[in-house]
Amino acid sequence: MFMRIDKLQIELPPPKRMNPNEAAALQELLGGKYGEMSTLGNYMFQSFNFRSKTKLRPFYELVAAITAEELGHVELVSHGVAMVANGPDQEEPPDGGDISDTPHADMKNIRLAAAFLSNAGGATPVNSNGASWNNDFITTTGNVITDLLHNFHLECGARLHKLRVYETVAEPTAREVCGYLLVRGSVHAHAYALAIKNITGVELEKMLPTPNIPLGNIPECQKYLDEGSHRRLYTFSPDDYRSIAGIWGKGEQALPDDPPGELEVVEGAPEGGKIHQLTGVPSAFTPDYAPEEMFEIANKLYKKSR
Amino acid sequence: MFMRIDKLQIELPPPKRMNPNEAAALQELLGGKYGEMSTLGNYMFQSFNFRSKTKLRPFYELVAAITAEELGHVELVSHGVAMVANGPDQEEPPDGGDISDTPHADMKNIRLAAAFLSNAGGATPVNSNGASWNNDFITTTGNVITDLLHNFHLECGARLHKLRVYETVAEPTAREVCGYLLVRGSVHAHAYALAIKNITGVELEKMLPTPNIPLGNIPECQKYLDEGSHRRLYTFSPDDYRSIAGIWGKGEQALPDDPPGELEVVEGAPEGGKIHQLTGVPSAFTPDYAPEEMFEIANKLYKKSR
Amino acid sequence: MFMRIDKLQIELPPPKRMNPNEAAALQELLGGKYGEMSTLGNYMFQSFNFRSKTKLRPFYELVAAITAEELGHVELVSHGVAMVANGPDQEEPPDGGDISDTPHADMKNIRLAAAFLSNAGGATPVNSNGASWNNDFITTTGNVITDLLHNFHLECGARLHKLRVYETVAEPTAREVCGYLLVRGSVHAHAYALAIKNITGVELEKMLPTPNIPLGNIPECQKYLDEGSHRRLYTFSPDDYRSIAGIWGKGEQALPDDPPGELEVVEGAPEGGKIHQLTGVPSAFTPDYAPEEMFEIANKLYKKSR
Amino acid sequence: MFMRIDKLQIELPPPKRMNPNEAAALQELLGGKYGEMSTLGNYMFQSFNFRSKTKLRPFYELVAAITAEELGHVELVSHGVAMVANGPDQEEPPDGGDISDTPHADMKNIRLAAAFLSNAGGATPVNSNGASWNNDFITTTGNVITDLLHNFHLECGARLHKLRVYETVAEPTAREVCGYLLVRGSVHAHAYALAIKNITGVELEKMLPTPNIPLGNIPECQKYLDEGSHRRLYTFSPDDYRSIAGIWGKGEQALPDDPPGELEVVEGAPEGGKIHQLTGVPSAFTPDYAPEEMFEIANKLYKKSR
Amino acid sequence: MFMRIDKLQIELPPPKRMNPNEAAALQELLGGKYGEMSTLGNYMFQSFNFRSKTKLRPFYELVAAITAEELGHVELVSHGVAMVANGPDQEEPPDGGDISDTPHADMKNIRLAAAFLSNAGGATPVNSNGASWNNDFITTTGNVITDLLHNFHLECGARLHKLRVYETVAEPTAREVCGYLLVRGSVHAHAYALAIKNITGVELEKMLPTPNIPLGNIPECQKYLDEGSHRRLYTFSPDDYRSIAGIWGKGEQALPDDPPGELEVVEGAPEGGKIHQLTGVPSAFTPDYAPEEMFEIANKLYKKSR
Amino acid sequence: MFMRIDKLQIELPPPKRMNPNEAAALQELLGGKYGEMSTLGNYMFQSFNFRSKTKLRPFYELVAAITAEELGHVELVSHGVAMVANGPDQEEPPDGGDISDTPHADMKNIRLAAAFLSNAGGATPVNSNGASWNNDFITTTGNVITDLLHNFHLECGARLHKLRVYETVAEPTAREVCGYLLVRGSVHAHAYALAIKNITGVELEKMLPTPNIPLGNIPECQKYLDEGSHRRLYTFSPDDYRSIAGIWGKGEQALPDDPPGELEVVEGAPEGGKIHQLTGVPSAFTPDYAPEEMFEIANKLYKKSR
């Protein structure tokens, strides 16, 4: 089962301006082969299909716990996409104004026009070219080494994609998403390396970082390194998945390129940051053309619920 | 953010025999247009992209909370698929035995052979014909009525698909999955109907049930009706999403076909049942051909983690 | 614009028994690369995109008129699929009976289970493996020779596929569909050959028939040959598309393998045969579980409309 | 069966300039999830697969007749796409001129370059991002309520998409397409609402319009409202489908937001407007590089046909 | 550039009987995510896109040379598929006989009916469920470590899939394909491991074999082990790619589980075995219904060419 | 089997500037329906699945030999794509420099952003809209006439697409690719026409060229016409496929529009031109961020291999 908390894993700064093409670039980290839907999809189905869960508990729980974190990553990138595609909050006439003068003419020239026409700039599981995420991106074989090795490769590939998106985007929102995901992705790559090392003896973590650039070169990672995020793995559970401490274990150290310190497992989830309030755009019929009445109804229902 | 609990929403009975074609039928409820990946994907991205979240809080929180329940539905169907595809637990020689005598010859005749060859009978997001779930199944427009109406239609369509799968499967595991999901899907259809009624005044809930058959005709639903599951909506959150009580509200009653009583919101998640222990099949290399050493390592790591 | 007539192009004999796998084979002629959705899609979009329509009128009108015939072919194969998948008409208890005893257990073993679970044995634009028809099957370049040559190749390829499906199916319904489409497809191949010959001088019709077997070898074609269907091209229009007689012209003769005679253009549509009455299957919720009340309402509305 | 008339449902004004990105936006209304290929595909296959056609005649005939109208909508949007992508008619050297100086350099920067490279600016069944229409967009369950409810939701969603495309395009051709389709789509939503109300008693039409903006706000709709198009449903058939008058019935009134008046069924099709003459572009090899000889041949064949 | 030699890499034994479902299982090794189209496609595009080819020559040439071997693997599996789908050679009446008695009725029940209807039992790039191979299976990032790590994981995953297919098929043809590809795939996994070790120092080859079963357990591998195939890497080139000897180098040894010996690079290609003569099936119109005349023409042309 | 030679079929001139949108246009010739992946895929699988290879040797060998040439075409277009996407060689700081200042901001606005984000401007099998090449583009029926006719149509369609891409691109690299492929594609169309003529007597070559423009109008074709490339067909094999001379035979002449002369078969491959050296872009992590150490290792391995 899964529970939900109405927070993002971190708080995202607002974008400076509406930038649908940057939002579209960010989609690569959501619906691309090496995007968060893929890390989520792989670990989620691997955890469902895991054999001999009890006998292999630390390995099962590693995949299961990271699944929960990836859900939050999908959420985080999605918010980043929607925020950058829509730009800073604006006041709009509550009735939507005159819609007959081509108010959204610019939208025909954005790279992924359907993101506006169909989704009003919202996020969907597609890549930066608009191609859908799908089952082809999932590997769940039931063979532990094969799956873990796939996951290690996936996190390394994801790091490369995050780096390239980071180099492409200027909006603070998008850069913050990249910076945070780079740190957390590095943790996952490290964790899968340790899992494989425990079984095979191969010191995969020595391949890290791939690509060969330290997180310290990226200002947006710095704050997370400073607070030790690169050394922490969360159980993302009220009570379960604690045996991941057998792998992400006491005694194991941070990677040489990163600030030093012992790896640690944190029970539960990080504190998180507030969900962004995406403003309505009545002229785009979000939440609708003249939403005032709807707001009143909602307000009444809210009061009823207290 | 999301948290994970190492339980299924209900406990599933074991299958009587290995039945890959029933498992493949069950896939329709996982990766089909009206399957759980679709309900999850729609509500998840709608909740991410929701406009004016605060002003429309009960509507936002309804979609957000049901998203979390759908994650558990995806998990539940996936476990059902894997259990039915693999059959009751069996003892296998830990070393995998002789693999050269075509031990899995039957697998070439199952409807979805790739489910064995690639996934060892594990679940993946495909439908009963093996076609992948994808972005085409997602509607997230940012317009509240459009999205809610879509969701209402989706739950009604999902009910039809669940009924047909139910009529196709005989394994207790698969039937339990269908029975439970029928009850919960009815709750969601009911909830979306109430949400729309609050805004538009249209009494959509009078279309329920669609198809026009009461849950009481289905023995596997009975236990859930008896315990009142059809009247309960969970927040699936430690602290959030309580305003859904404005919609699934006190004063509202169960549908006429179902056992009577007032609708109620339950904070948190249901108690849940244990995760099934999918046995390894060494001859299929799950978790591997001769996993004993891997079990020992895992055991050592587990002890280290305590 | 298009008009619709509530008839099939021919009357189809009922199937002897329910045969979902034959229905699935027939799907190749509906949604396969060389199926009727492809001939329809190609000619429809070519006719929309046609340049210099007036200057090239006979060529434009040839493609436009055949488009209308292909709509009827899509309709015919679809009815064939649904009839064979559902079998001969049966009486069912109007209330659907007891659905809890796995009444549709056989459906999990049919090749395309989703055709039942999602479509109740109805036709959809997929091929015999369940893969969707899509834009990849469409060629519309705006270059007249390229498009006509594509169409000639498409009809020859379609003939091969029809022959193979014919050899695979035993139900009279399915065989009648194949027999009729073979005759009409031959007409289209012949027509496109003549069109190209008029422009280029290349006697493409001498490649016909491809594959190299006369229609006379196929009993189900015989009746249509006898009535001269192979010599007739319809305008499928109340008043338009008559200039196709410039290509399918007086003076041109039937192909040597077929019964001799002059080619002729017939204005309008053939007489057609009645639409099959697909019986409801209440246990599959078609039209619903207990449809009697719905029938009464429909009856009242019908009377109101007279 | 289907007949074809060589007219569009309305006459389209020419575009002021070539505007491939507007044409690409318009593609959303052709091949998108809520585009005309989807309304066509859903109703066409639902009408083929309809159970108990006679017993449920008014419902069957409603879906069947609207199918025929949707064919004309697919045709209309396709013409709009091709006209806007190609711009106003121009004289070109009949021999195509010198092709070696990159005459189509601009085409590499248009959003959907393949629309030029492969289709010379012609329409194809893809959405505004170039993703193909496919079977995933079709719901045909055989259950009458499920299908009708799906259709109601589809028309509401289609209205939202039409509105957003309308706000994005400035060419008169494209705006006319949107304006007309908005009126006709509203008719279809209204009709499906009435159909469902007849069976279930739920007053779905009270949700209309969704999104919540009257057609009167859109100048391009005004002429069609003035002539009462919003009150008319056509049989689109020489003789059939008249029982739709049981649903779109005498006594039923126009929606409150629209000009008042009684609903009426019109037998046959509207008068329609002329098909646009898409000029050839010899340098793009449409109809070919030096088409004069082809024109002469066509002329000769045309004369032969009279 | 590529050259072609009219031989398979090994000679394949004939199948004992026609077995379309085994052929369909074998398709997983052709068009599946971990099939030969994927290894080919990955290495081919990686070699095209390789940066700093001269400076990184041994790494570039390793990927380039293995690409050529993979072409032969695609060829080998394809022949295996076609041979098993068609069965042992048979005499058929040269004129195809009477096709009206449903001669291919069995084909409607094979898992991938389109493989017969469209391809006459020939191979195509689809997986064992009939889903198409596509670009989603390709990783070509331009980052050397990322690509090599992907390739290492791909070969390990491919090994698992080959093992499972091997356990599913009984026809000698299919088993020989699996046996040979297992040996060669192990060479490629080993080679990529050594390449990565040279750059990073990580002893990846110690993870081999994955899954954890020695080739010696598989009789069909034995002959290839005996002749030392597991120690040989071919340049598959008349003159190029010799620098792969820097990686697959003298001094490096076979993996511990395999027969011992030094690794060696062989210039050129292996000797190979004859291409199988797939018999025509006139009743399936391959090469055509009555091919005798075609044979005569071919014979005449052949003589003309000498 | 296939062998590889480390050369392109011709030498490509460098681009004048980086032009990702031209590279994206060129992708139509790689992964589009009428691109080189399609010619390759069709002929490759047709040659694998060919029936009665010995009896029909010249026809089999024609398809088999052209397959090998198409591999080189896929390679050539891929190099063209990568060269144009990356621009002329530049010196970059070997350590990648500061990546935190959005060095690749322009990449968010290119039409196919994923081509940079995922492939660093490398080629992949997608079309100019980023849609994947797939099995839908393959026709391999086993019927010789059907397949040859398909191939003839494919080469004619491919010529049209090459012409349009040629008219769209200005970079010398891209134009050279188009010019060469136009000449070679014309040879293949001519060869398939002759093959069909030999069997059926239909003089298909009289349809050539389609579109109706002589190669002589294209300066980039001139050099290849001057050296007689349009009269030459290569066996692309050390020893095999010589019987194609029965079709591309002595006595047959060049097409009327092209420089006159007798057709000739050349054993083996053309001389070819050097593979382009794609420079690394450390800031894009190709081959990596600070690749110097990797270069040293490669150099050492290279020396070891001599």
XYZ file of N, CA, C and O in Angstrom, chain D residues 52-136:
340
model
N -28.591 -5.765 -30.564
C -30.051 -5.584 -30.534
C -30.456 -4.291 -31.243
O -31.205 -3.481 -30.701
N -29.923 -4.136 -32.448
C -30.127 -2.878 -33.180
C -31.609 -2.527 -33.303
O -31.997 -1.372 -33.157
N -32.424 -3.516 -33.618
C -33.840 -3.211 -33.813
C -34.517 -2.826 -32.508
O -35.229 -1.825 -32.433
N -34.246 -3.597 -31.486
C -34.892 -3.307 -30.209
C -34.475 -1.963 -29.634
O -35.178 -1.377 -28.830
N -33.291 -1.541 -30.010
C -32.771 -0.279 -29.464
C -32.607 0.758 -30.556
O -31.717 1.601 -30.513
N -33.496 0.676 -31.565
C -33.265 1.440 -32.783
C -32.896 2.913 -32.604
O -31.907 3.367 -33.189
N -33.632 3.705 -31.830
C -33.271 5.126 -31.770
C -31.847 5.347 -31.259
O -31.161 6.263 -31.699
N -31.413 4.495 -30.340
C -30.058 4.655 -29.807
C -29.027 4.230 -30.865
O -28.020 4.892 -31.078
N -29.290 3.112 -31.503
C -28.408 2.655 -32.581
C -28.320 3.697 -33.680
O -27.232 4.043 -34.162
N -29.472 4.219 -34.089
C -29.467 5.133 -35.227
C -28.834 6.475 -34.881
O -28.272 7.138 -35.747
N -28.896 6.840 -33.615
C -28.216 8.076 -33.206
C -26.711 7.941 -33.433
O -26.069 8.808 -34.035
N -26.160 6.837 -32.950
C -24.719 6.629 -33.108
C -24.373 6.469 -34.589
O -23.359 7.002 -35.068
N -25.222 5.779 -35.325
C -24.949 5.526 -36.748
C -24.975 6.802 -37.568
O -24.128 7.019 -38.445
N -25.957 7.655 -37.299
C -26.081 8.880 -38.091
C -24.960 9.855 -37.775
O -24.391 10.490 -38.673
N -24.633 9.974 -36.497
C -23.552 10.910 -36.130
C -22.232 10.439 -36.735
O -21.378 11.240 -37.109
N -22.041 9.111 -36.853
C -20.853 8.588 -37.528
C -20.675 9.243 -38.893
O -19.568 9.663 -39.258
N -21.775 9.309 -39.643
C -21.674 9.875 -40.989
C -21.310 11.349 -40.945
O -20.526 11.837 -41.772
N -21.840 12.062 -39.964
C -21.454 13.474 -39.846
C -19.975 13.593 -39.507
O -19.274 14.462 -40.034
N -19.490 12.710 -38.660
C -18.080 12.788 -38.253
C -17.144 12.551 -39.434
O -16.040 13.102 -39.485
N -17.557 11.704 -40.367
C -16.742 11.536 -41.581
C -16.529 12.886 -42.251
O -15.425 13.219 -42.688
N -17.582 13.673 -42.303
C -17.463 14.998 -42.891
C -16.617 15.941 -42.044
O -15.985 16.855 -42.581
N -16.590 15.708 -40.727
C -15.734 16.529 -39.874
C -14.262 16.191 -40.101
O -13.414 17.076 -40.157
N -13.983 14.906 -40.209
C -12.606 14.507 -40.529
C -12.189 15.159 -41.848
O -11.074 15.690 -41.983
N -13.095 15.157 -42.795
C -12.815 15.767 -44.100
C -12.591 17.276 -43.966
O -11.679 17.845 -44.572
N -13.419 17.892 -43.143
C -13.346 19.354 -43.000
C -12.038 19.778 -42.338
O -11.350 20.692 -42.812
N -11.686 19.143 -41.236
C -10.433 19.501 -40.566
C -9.260 19.205 -41.485
O -8.306 19.990 -41.559
N -9.323 18.096 -42.206
C -8.219 17.753 -43.107
C -8.035 18.843 -44.155
O -6.900 19.249 -44.451
N -9.121 19.324 -44.721
C -9.006 20.406 -45.687
C -8.446 21.661 -45.026
O -7.600 22.351 -45.603
N -8.910 21.929 -43.812
C -8.380 23.094 -43.102
C -6.868 22.985 -42.914
O -6.124 23.940 -43.146
N -6.417 21.816 -42.494
C -4.977 21.604 -42.285
C -4.213 21.853 -43.581
O -3.220 22.599 -43.616
N -4.661 21.248 -44.663
C -3.929 21.360 -45.929
C -3.950 22.792 -46.451
O -2.945 23.291 -46.978
N -5.075 23.469 -46.294
C -5.157 24.845 -46.780
C -4.217 25.759 -46.005
O -3.475 26.563 -46.591
N -4.220 25.649 -44.689
C -3.373 26.523 -43.866
C -1.895 26.169 -44.049
O -1.027 27.044 -44.064
N -1.599 24.909 -44.209
C -0.198 24.505 -44.386
C 0.349 24.974 -45.730
O 1.560 25.187 -45.878
N -0.531 25.122 -46.703
C -0.062 25.481 -48.043
C -0.272 26.956 -48.377
O 0.357 27.473 -49.291
N -1.142 27.619 -47.660
C -1.347 29.038 -47.886
C -2.197 29.322 -49.100
O -2.709 28.399 -49.740
N -2.357 30.613 -49.413
C -3.209 30.976 -50.536
C -2.658 30.432 -51.848
O -1.454 30.193 -51.977
N -3.542 30.252 -52.784
C -3.126 29.695 -54.077
C -2.102 30.597 -54.749
O -2.219 31.814 -54.733
N -1.126 29.987 -55.331
C -0.100 30.751 -56.033
C 0.182 30.132 -57.389
O 0.021 28.938 -57.579
N 0.651 30.973 -58.284
C 1.128 30.462 -59.565
C 2.571 29.990 -59.391
O 3.404 30.689 -58.843
N 2.854 28.826 -59.877
C 4.238 28.334 -59.843
C 4.644 27.975 -61.257
O 3.799 27.602 -62.078
N 5.916 28.072 -61.570
C 6.333 27.626 -62.907
C 5.927 26.177 -63.089
O 6.203 25.341 -62.211
N 5.245 25.864 -64.178
C 4.709 24.506 -64.334
C 5.808 23.435 -64.356
O 5.527 22.274 -64.111
N 7.048 23.865 -64.621
C 8.098 22.822 -64.659
C 8.809 22.699 -63.325
O 9.756 21.924 -63.200
N 8.390 23.445 -62.308
C 8.986 23.277 -60.991
C 10.187 24.167 -60.758
O 10.559 24.414 -59.627
N 10.784 24.681 -61.802
C 11.916 25.580 -61.642
C 13.167 24.853 -61.179
O 13.245 23.618 -61.236
N 14.111 25.613 -60.681
C 15.382 25.057 -60.223
C 15.232 24.586 -58.785
O 14.961 25.376 -57.886
N 15.393 23.315 -58.584
C 15.177 22.788 -57.231
C 16.462 22.740 -56.416
O 16.460 22.295 -55.275
N 17.557 23.184 -56.997
C 18.844 22.964 -56.331
C 19.230 24.091 -55.379
O 20.304 24.040 -54.790
N 18.370 25.073 -55.205
C 18.764 26.203 -54.354
C 17.949 26.216 -53.052
O 17.574 27.276 -52.555
N 17.684 25.048 -52.514
C 17.022 24.909 -51.208
C 15.715 25.697 -51.159
O 15.494 26.524 -50.269
N 14.827 25.445 -52.110
C 13.609 26.251 -52.159
C 12.702 26.054 -50.950
O 11.845 26.892 -50.683
N 12.848 24.955 -50.229
C 11.962 24.700 -49.095
C 12.714 24.712 -47.767
O 12.379 23.962 -46.842
N 13.720 25.596 -47.693
C 14.558 25.650 -46.485
C 13.735 25.884 -45.218
O 14.052 25.341 -44.149
N 12.679 26.677 -45.322
C 11.892 26.987 -44.121
C 11.257 25.742 -43.502
O 10.906 25.744 -42.318
N 11.088 24.752 -44.313
C 10.355 23.573 -43.833
C 11.092 22.807 -42.750
O 10.486 22.036 -42.011
N 12.401 23.030 -42.639
C 13.120 22.292 -41.579
C 12.798 22.846 -40.196
O 13.057 22.196 -39.202
N 12.262 24.048 -40.148
C 11.983 24.673 -38.851
C 10.529 24.572 -38.412
O 10.191 24.980 -37.301
N 9.652 24.068 -39.272
C 8.262 23.946 -38.838
C 8.163 22.832 -37.804
O 9.002 21.928 -37.767
N 7.155 22.909 -36.972
C 7.092 21.966 -35.847
C 7.013 20.520 -36.291
O 7.621 19.636 -35.708
N 6.236 20.258 -37.322
C 6.074 18.883 -37.793
C 6.644 18.769 -39.201
O 5.907 18.714 -40.191
N 7.961 18.724 -39.284
C 8.612 18.753 -40.596
C 8.143 17.616 -41.495
O 8.061 17.766 -42.719
N 7.846 16.459 -40.905
C 7.416 15.320 -41.726
C 6.121 15.635 -42.470
O 5.853 15.050 -43.521
N 5.317 16.555 -41.941
C 4.082 16.931 -42.636
C 4.404 17.525 -44.002
O 3.637 17.364 -44.959
N 5.534 18.196 -44.125
C 5.956 18.645 -45.450
C 6.730 17.544 -46.180
O 6.416 17.195 -47.316
N 7.733 16.981 -45.528
C 8.639 16.066 -46.222
C 7.894 14.850 -46.754
O 8.173 14.357 -47.842
N 6.931 14.381 -45.994
C 6.254 13.155 -46.399
C 4.895 13.459 -47.038
O 4.470 12.733 -47.935
N 4.224 14.516 -46.573
C 2.848 14.746 -47.014
C 2.636 16.068 -47.741
O 1.504 16.431 -48.038
N 3.715 16.809 -48.009
C 3.593 18.074 -48.736
C 2.570 18.993 -48.097
O 1.861 19.714 -48.782
N 2.502 18.965 -46.791
C 1.529 19.810 -46.104
C 0.124 19.233 -46.073
O -0.811 19.908 -45.656
N -0.040 18.014 -46.495
C -1.342 17.371 -46.425
C -1.641 16.903 -45.008
O -0.748 16.796 -44.166
N -2.907 16.614 -44.766
C -3.330 16.157 -43.448
C -3.121 14.645 -43.310
O -3.224 13.896 -44.284
N -2.837 14.212 -42.106
C -2.758 12.784 -41.774
C -3.301 12.607 -40.357
O -3.353 13.576 -39.598
N -3.666 11.396 -39.997
C -4.262 11.195 -38.673
C -3.237 11.181 -37.541
O -2.994 10.134 -36.940
N -2.643 12.331 -37.287
C -1.727 12.493 -36.152
C -2.180 13.706 -35.348
O -2.943 14.526 -35.842
N -1.694 13.825 -34.118
C -2.076 14.978 -33.300
C -1.096 16.141 -33.508
O -0.226 16.090 -34.384
N -1.215 17.160 -32.699
C -0.416 18.362 -32.912
C 1.055 18.159 -32.579
O 1.876 19.007 -32.892
N 1.399 17.054 -31.951
C 2.803 16.696 -31.734
C 3.292 15.657 -32.734
O 4.409 15.157 -32.616
N 2.455 15.269 -33.678
C 2.865 14.274 -34.665
C 2.663 12.839 -34.217
O 3.074 11.915 -34.917
N 2.046 12.627 -33.062
C 1.805 11.255 -32.596
C 0.564 10.693 -33.284
O -0.450 11.379 -33.432
N 0.632 9.421 -33.664
C -0.433 8.817 -34.470
C -1.710 8.565 -33.679
O -1.675 8.154 -32.520
N -2.834 8.784 -34.340
C -4.102 8.273 -33.852
C -4.039 6.749 -33.885
O -3.391 6.162 -34.748
N -4.717 6.103 -32.933
C -4.691 4.640 -32.924
C -5.836 4.075 -32.109
O -6.641 4.818 -31.541
N -5.871 2.769 -32.050
C -6.964 2.036 -31.419
C -7.147 2.356 -29.935
O -8.224 2.131 -29.374
N -6.116 2.870 -29.290
C -6.249 3.219 -27.873
C -7.332 4.263 -27.650
O -7.830 4.410 -26.527
